[in-house]
XYZ file of C-alpha atoms in Angstrom:
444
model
C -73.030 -114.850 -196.587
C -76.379 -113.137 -195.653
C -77.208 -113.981 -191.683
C -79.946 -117.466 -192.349
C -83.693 -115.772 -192.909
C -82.030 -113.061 -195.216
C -81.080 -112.999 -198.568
C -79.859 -110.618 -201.239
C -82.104 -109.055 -203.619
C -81.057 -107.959 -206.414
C -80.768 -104.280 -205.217
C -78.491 -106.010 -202.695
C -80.799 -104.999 -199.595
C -80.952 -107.569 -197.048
C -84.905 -108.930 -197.528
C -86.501 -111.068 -194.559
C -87.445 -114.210 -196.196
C -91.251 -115.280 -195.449
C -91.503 -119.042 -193.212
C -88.123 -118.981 -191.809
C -87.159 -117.513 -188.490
C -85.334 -114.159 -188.315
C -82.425 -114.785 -186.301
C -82.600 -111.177 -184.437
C -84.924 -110.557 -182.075
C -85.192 -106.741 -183.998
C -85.978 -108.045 -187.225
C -89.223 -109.963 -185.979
C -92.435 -107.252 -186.902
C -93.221 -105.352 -184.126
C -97.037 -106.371 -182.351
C -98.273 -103.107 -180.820
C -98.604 -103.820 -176.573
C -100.487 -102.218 -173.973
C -97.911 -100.076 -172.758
C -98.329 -98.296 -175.955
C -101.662 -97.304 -175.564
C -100.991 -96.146 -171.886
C -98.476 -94.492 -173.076
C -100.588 -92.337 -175.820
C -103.176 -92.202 -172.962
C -100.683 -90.491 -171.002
C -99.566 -87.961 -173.388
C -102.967 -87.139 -174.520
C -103.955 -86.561 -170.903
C -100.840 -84.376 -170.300
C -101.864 -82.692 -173.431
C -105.612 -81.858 -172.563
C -104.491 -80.878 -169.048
C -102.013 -78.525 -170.090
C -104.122 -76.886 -172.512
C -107.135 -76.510 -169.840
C -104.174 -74.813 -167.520
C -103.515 -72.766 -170.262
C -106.878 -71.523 -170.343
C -107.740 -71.212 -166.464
C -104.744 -69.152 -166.462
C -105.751 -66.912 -169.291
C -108.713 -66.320 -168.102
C -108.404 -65.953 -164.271
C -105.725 -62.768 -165.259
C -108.611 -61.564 -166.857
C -111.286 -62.453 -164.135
C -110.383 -59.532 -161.741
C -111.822 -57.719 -158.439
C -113.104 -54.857 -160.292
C -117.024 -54.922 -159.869
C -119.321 -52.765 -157.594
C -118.519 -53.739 -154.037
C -120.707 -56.072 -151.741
C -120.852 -55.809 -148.169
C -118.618 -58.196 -145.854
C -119.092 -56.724 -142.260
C -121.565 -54.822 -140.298
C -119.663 -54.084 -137.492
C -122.409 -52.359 -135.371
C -124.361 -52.669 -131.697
C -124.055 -55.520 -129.783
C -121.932 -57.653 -132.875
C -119.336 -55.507 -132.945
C -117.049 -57.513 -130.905
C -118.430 -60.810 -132.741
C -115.569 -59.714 -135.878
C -112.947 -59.319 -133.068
C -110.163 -60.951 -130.499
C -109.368 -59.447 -127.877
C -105.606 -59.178 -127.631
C -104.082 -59.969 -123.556
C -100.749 -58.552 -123.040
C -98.057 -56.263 -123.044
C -97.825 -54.203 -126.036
C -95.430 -54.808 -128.832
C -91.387 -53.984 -128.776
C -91.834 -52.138 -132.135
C -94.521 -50.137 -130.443
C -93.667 -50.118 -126.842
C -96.312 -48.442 -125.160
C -96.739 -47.477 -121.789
C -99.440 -49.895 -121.298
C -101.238 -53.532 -120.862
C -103.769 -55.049 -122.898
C -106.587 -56.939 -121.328
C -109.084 -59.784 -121.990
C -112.295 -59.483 -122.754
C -113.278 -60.750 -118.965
C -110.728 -58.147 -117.403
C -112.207 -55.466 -119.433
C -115.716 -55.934 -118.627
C -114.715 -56.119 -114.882
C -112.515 -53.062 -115.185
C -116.360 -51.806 -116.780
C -114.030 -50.615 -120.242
C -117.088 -52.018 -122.767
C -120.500 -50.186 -122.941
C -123.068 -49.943 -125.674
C -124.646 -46.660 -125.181
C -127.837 -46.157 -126.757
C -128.885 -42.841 -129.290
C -132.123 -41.095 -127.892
C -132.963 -40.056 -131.163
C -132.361 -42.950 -133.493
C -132.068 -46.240 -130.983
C -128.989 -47.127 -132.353
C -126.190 -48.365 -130.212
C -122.900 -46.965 -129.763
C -119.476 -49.262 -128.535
C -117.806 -47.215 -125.859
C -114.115 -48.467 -125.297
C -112.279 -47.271 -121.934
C -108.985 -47.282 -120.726
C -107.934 -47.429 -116.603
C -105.427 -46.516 -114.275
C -102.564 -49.573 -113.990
C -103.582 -51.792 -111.238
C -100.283 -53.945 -112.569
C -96.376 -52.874 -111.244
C -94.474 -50.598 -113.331
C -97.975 -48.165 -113.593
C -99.081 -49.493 -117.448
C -102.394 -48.240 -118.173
C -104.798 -51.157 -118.746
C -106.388 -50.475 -122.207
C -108.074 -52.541 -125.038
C -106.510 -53.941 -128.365
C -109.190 -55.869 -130.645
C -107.814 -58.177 -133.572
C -109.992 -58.765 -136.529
C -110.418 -62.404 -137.316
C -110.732 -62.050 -141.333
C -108.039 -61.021 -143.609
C -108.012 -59.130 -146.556
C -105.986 -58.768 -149.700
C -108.133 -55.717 -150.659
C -111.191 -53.658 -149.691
C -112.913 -50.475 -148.622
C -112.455 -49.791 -144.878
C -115.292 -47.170 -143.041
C -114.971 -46.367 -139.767
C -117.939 -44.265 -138.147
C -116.289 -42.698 -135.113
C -118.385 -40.613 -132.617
C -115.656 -39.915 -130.196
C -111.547 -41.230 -130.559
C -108.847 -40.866 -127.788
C -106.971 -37.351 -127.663
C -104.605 -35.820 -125.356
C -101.028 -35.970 -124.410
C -99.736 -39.230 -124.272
C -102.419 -40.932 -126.221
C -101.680 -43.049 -128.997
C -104.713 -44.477 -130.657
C -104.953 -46.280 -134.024
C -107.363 -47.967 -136.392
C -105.182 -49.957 -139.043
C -104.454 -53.031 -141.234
C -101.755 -55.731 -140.582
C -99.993 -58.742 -140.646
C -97.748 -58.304 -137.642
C -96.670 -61.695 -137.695
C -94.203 -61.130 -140.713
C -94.125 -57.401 -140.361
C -93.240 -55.686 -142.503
C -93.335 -58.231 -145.417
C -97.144 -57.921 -146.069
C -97.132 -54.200 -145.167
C -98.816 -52.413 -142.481
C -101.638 -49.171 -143.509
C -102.553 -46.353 -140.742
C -106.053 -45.804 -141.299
C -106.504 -43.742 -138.413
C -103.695 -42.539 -136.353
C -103.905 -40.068 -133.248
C -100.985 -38.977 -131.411
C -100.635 -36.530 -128.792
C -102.829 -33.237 -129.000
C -102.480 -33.582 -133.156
C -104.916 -32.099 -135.218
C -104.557 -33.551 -138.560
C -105.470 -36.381 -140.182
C -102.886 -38.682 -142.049
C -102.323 -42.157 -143.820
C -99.369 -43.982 -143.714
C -97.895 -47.176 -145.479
C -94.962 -49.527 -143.994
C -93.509 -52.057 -145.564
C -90.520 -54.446 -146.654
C -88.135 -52.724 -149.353
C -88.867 -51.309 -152.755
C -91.991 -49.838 -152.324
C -91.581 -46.157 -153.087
C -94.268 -43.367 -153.755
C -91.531 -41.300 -155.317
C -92.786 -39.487 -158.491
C -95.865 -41.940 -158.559
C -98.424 -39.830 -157.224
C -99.815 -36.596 -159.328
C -100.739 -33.278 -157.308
C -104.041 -33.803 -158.624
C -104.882 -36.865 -157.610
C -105.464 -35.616 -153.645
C -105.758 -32.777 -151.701
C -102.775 -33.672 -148.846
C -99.270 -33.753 -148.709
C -96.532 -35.991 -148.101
C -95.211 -35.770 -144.609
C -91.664 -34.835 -144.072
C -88.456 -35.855 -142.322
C -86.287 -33.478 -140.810
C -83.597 -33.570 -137.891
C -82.409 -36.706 -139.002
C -78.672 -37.554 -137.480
C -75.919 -37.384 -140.169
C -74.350 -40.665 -141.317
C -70.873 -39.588 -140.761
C -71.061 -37.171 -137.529
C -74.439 -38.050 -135.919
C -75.462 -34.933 -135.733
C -79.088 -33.562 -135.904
C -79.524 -32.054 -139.260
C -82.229 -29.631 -138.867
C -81.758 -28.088 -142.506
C -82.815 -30.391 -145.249
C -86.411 -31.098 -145.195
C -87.147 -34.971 -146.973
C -90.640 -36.276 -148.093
C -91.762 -39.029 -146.254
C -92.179 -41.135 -149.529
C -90.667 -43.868 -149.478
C -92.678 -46.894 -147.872
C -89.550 -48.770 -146.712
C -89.264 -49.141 -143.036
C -85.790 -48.795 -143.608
C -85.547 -46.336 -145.813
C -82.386 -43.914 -145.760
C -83.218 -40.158 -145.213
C -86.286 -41.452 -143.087
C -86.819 -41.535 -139.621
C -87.025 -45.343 -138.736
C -89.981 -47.061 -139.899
C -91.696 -43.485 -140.755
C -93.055 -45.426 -144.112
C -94.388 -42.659 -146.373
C -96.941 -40.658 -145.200
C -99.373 -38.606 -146.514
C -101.251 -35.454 -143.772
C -104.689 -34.210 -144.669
C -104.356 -30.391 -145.415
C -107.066 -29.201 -143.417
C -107.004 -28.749 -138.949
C -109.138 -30.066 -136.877
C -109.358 -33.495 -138.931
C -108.816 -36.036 -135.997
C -108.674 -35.497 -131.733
C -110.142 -33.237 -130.021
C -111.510 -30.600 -132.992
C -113.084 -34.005 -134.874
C -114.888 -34.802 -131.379
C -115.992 -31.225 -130.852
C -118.581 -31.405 -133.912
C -119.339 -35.096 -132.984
C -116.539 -36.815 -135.127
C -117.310 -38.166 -138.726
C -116.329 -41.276 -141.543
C -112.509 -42.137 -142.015
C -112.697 -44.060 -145.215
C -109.792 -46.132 -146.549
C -109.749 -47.740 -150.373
C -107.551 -50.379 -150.581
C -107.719 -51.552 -154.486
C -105.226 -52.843 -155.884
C -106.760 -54.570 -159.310
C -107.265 -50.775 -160.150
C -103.786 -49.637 -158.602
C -104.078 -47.852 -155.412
C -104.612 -47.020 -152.275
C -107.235 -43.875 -151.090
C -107.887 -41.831 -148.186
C -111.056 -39.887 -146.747
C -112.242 -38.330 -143.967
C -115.554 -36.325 -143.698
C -116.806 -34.659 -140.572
C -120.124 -35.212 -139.637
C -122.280 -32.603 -141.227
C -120.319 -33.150 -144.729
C -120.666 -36.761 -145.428
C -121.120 -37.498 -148.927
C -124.695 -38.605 -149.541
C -123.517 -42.140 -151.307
C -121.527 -42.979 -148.468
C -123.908 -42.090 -145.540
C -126.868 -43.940 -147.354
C -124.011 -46.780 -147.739
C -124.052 -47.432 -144.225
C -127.578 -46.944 -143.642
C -128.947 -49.310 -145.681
C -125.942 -51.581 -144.943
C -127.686 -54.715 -143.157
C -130.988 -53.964 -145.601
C -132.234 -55.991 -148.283
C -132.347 -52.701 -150.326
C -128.401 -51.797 -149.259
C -127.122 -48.731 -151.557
C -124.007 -49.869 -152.512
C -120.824 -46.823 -151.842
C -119.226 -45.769 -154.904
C -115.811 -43.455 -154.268
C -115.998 -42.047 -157.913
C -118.966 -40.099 -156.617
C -116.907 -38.723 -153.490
C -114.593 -35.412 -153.505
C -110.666 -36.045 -154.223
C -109.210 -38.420 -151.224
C -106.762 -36.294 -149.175
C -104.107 -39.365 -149.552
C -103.212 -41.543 -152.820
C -100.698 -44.044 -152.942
C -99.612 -45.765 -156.311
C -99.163 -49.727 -155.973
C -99.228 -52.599 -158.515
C -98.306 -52.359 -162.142
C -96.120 -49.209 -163.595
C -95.519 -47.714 -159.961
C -93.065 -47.941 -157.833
C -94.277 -50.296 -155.320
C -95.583 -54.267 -156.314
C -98.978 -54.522 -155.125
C -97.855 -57.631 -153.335
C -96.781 -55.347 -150.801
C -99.498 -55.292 -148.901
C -101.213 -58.829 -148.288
C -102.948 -60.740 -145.771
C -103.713 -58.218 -143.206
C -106.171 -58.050 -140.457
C -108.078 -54.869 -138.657
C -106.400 -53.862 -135.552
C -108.383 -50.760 -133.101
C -106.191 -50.092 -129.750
C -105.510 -47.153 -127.525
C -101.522 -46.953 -126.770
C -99.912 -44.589 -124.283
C -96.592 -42.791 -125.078
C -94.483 -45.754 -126.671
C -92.357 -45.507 -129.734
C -94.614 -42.435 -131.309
C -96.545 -40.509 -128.724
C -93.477 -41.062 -126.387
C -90.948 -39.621 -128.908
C -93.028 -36.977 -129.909
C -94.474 -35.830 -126.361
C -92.110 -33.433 -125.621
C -92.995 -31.331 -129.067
C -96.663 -32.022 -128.929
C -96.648 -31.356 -125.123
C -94.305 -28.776 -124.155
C -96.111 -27.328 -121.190
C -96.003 -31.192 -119.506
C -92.725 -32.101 -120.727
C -91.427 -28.960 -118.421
C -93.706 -30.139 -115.569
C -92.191 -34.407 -115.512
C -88.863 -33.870 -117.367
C -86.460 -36.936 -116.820
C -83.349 -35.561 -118.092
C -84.310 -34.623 -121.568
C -85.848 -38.239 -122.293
C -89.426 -37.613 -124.109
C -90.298 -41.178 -123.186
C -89.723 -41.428 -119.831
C -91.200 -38.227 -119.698
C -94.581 -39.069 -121.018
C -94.372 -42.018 -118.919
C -93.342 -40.040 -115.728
C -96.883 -37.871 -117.028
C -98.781 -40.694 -117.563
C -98.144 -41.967 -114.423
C -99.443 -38.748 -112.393
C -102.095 -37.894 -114.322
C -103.541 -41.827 -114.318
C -106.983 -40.531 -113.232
C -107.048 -37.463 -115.108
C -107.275 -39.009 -118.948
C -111.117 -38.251 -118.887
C -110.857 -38.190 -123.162
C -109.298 -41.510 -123.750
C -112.178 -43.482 -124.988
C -113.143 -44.533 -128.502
C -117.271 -44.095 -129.286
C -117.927 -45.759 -132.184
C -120.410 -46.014 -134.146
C -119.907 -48.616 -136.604
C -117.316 -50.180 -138.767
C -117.760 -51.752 -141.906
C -116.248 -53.374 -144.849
C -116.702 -54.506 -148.695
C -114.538 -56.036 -151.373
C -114.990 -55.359 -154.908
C -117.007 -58.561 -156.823
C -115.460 -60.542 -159.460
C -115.680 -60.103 -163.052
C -113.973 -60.132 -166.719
C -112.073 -56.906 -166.970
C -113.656 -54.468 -169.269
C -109.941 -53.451 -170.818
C -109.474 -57.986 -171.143
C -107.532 -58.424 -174.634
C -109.327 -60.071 -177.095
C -107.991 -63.456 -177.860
C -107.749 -63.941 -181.545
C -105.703 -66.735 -181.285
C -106.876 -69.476 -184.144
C -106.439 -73.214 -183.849
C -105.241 -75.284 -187.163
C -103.863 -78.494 -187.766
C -100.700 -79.015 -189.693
C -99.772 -81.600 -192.503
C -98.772 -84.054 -189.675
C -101.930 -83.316 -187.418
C -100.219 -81.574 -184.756
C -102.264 -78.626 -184.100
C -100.752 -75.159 -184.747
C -101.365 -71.817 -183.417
C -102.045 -68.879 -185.532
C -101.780 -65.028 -184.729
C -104.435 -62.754 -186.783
């Protein structure tokens, strides 16, 4: 028998019977409720936002920073010092120099901060001293300023009158983010160490980030750095033979000197210390781009600045600024290859912030004294040690470091504007709807 509210057709299908009462609950006609209509609310508004994620995806990988650059600091006169910290302190274990950092306060009392005024144009100068240790232990007292932006990308001029030189002295104008070093890389914009001569760049970072067949001949006019006299892995001795490139960016990297990063040397003398300040120093210029894949080096004495650049920096806090366009410079003397189809991710190098400081001996100068400075290593050897021997230098000659000073001009900085990338795929992508209404995506 057919459960009551059913009966047999003739087809002998089970038919609900109109005015009596189903006796399950699932044979009653369904009433549609308002959790169905939330429920298609819900969907459709998953739907719509997917499909608007979809887009602002699409079209922020093809929104890019490859436009003319705009100014983002005038780091001249009297607000110089606006765009930095001043760090107090002993310097870093990585870097270990022979040396203290002040405060702002301490400096001024020590008189290490001066603006000194051009005759000819008005302009104003920073002048940034070091002193003779007043502390225990003889550390020099010196200045380290910490920018307070960061960048992920720009172009970095420094207009430098006058920069530290002379054994023992380490000075530096570079990019960081020392507080994950080396995950978000570290670039040597400026470098001096020692009595040196020659200008050079160098990158250091976490692993994988290798300039290793990257970088044409072409594309600059320097050379990769090398390492040599590195101890062998089995007997620890000095091998003084085999002569490595210094390009691989890897702080870590084998066949390296620790932390040497790679490191590319301008080809011509007289580029940075005491030759650069002879013919009243010049532009170090540092393109960090990494929408357009890589990283650039310049520096230009004074009387062969590049006309786009010097009108650059004139016009810089004018109405009527002329913006600086690399393309219309000579060949950088150092290119590194970063982002896509290199060898090094351009998320290498992230989140950094400009550092200046003057150093003494430490990690570099230190370990290098007794090459750069053979005539003073003789005079304060301590048993072979090239550290303690700079130190033992240092610490004599306190009052004697007359060309330790930074006279700077002016530093500034732009990022590349926004915009749709010129090479963008077109999207050809059509929208249809299929028998059931579901919309369908077709491929030209």
């Amino acid at each position: 028998m057919p459960p009551r509210g059913l009966e047999v057709s003739e087809e002998g299908e089970n038919t609900l019977l109109l005015g009596k009462e189903p006796k399950w609950e699932s044979d009653r006609p369904r009433t549609p409720t308002c959790s169905d209509s939330r429920t298609k609310v819900v969907v459709g508004g998953v739907a719509i936002i997917s499909l608007l994620v979809f887009i602002i995806r699409h079209a922020l990988a093809d929104f890019q920073p490859t436009g003319p650059y705009k100014i983002v600091e005038v780091q001249t006169g009297r607000d110089f010092f606006n765009y930095y910290d001043f760090f107090d302190g002993a310097d870093s274990i990585g870097s270990g120099g022979y040396n203290t950092y002040v405060s702002k306060k301490r400096a001024n009392q020590l008189g290490l901060i001066e603006f000194l005024k051009d005759r000819t144009s008005g302009k104003e100068s920073v002048y940034l001293e070091t002193a003779a240790g007043a502390y225990e232990g003889g550390f020099r007292e010196s200045i380290r300023l910490e920018g307070k932006r960061r960048f992920d990308r720009g172009l970095f001029l420094l207009d430098v009158e006058h920069m530290p030189t002379g054994c023992g002295v380490w000075p530096a104008f570079w990019l960081t983010d020392e507080s994950v070093w080396p995950d978000n890389g570290e670039i040597d914009i400026l470098e001096g160490i020692n009595t040196q001569t020659k200008a050079k760049t160098a990158l250091h970072t976490s692993a994988e980030c290798s300039m290793y067949a990257q970088v044409p001949s072409y594309a600059m006019t320097g050379d990769f750095d090398s390492a040599t006299g590195i101890p062998d892995r089995f007997t620890g001795i000095l091998n003084k033979f085999n002569r490595v490139e210094a390009d691989n960016c890897w702080v870590k990297a084998p066949h390296q000197w620790a932390n040497q990063g790679c490191i590319i040397v301008d080809s011509n003398q007289g580029t940075i210390g005491e030759p650069m300040n002879e013919v009243g120093g010049g532009i170090y210029a540092l393109e960090w781009d990494p929408a357009n894949g890589y990283i650039k080096s310049w520096v230009f004495k004074r009387d062969s600045i590049p006309t786009n650049l010097q009108k650059s920096m004139d016009t810089a806090s004018s109405a009527a600024r002329v913006l600086p366009d690399p393309d219309t410079w000579p060949l950088p003397y150092a290119y590194f290859a970063i982002g896509d189809n290199s060898g090094c991710s351009a998320d290498h190098f992230k989140n950094m912030r400009l550092v200046l400081n003057t150093a003494f001996c430490g990690e570099v100068a230190g370990n290098k004294f007794n090459a750069d400075c053979p005539k003073e290593a003789d005079m304060f050897d301590v048993n072979g040690d090239s550290v303690l021997t700079c130190n033992a230098f240092l610490d004599d000659q306190a009052d004697h470091l007359t060309e330790a000073y930074w006279k700077i001009r002016g530093a500034y900085v732009y990022e590349r504007e926004m915009e749709f990338r010129k090479d963008a795929p077109v999207d050809k992508r059509e929208i249809r709807k299929d028998e059931s209404g579901d919309e369908q995506e077709d491929q030209n």
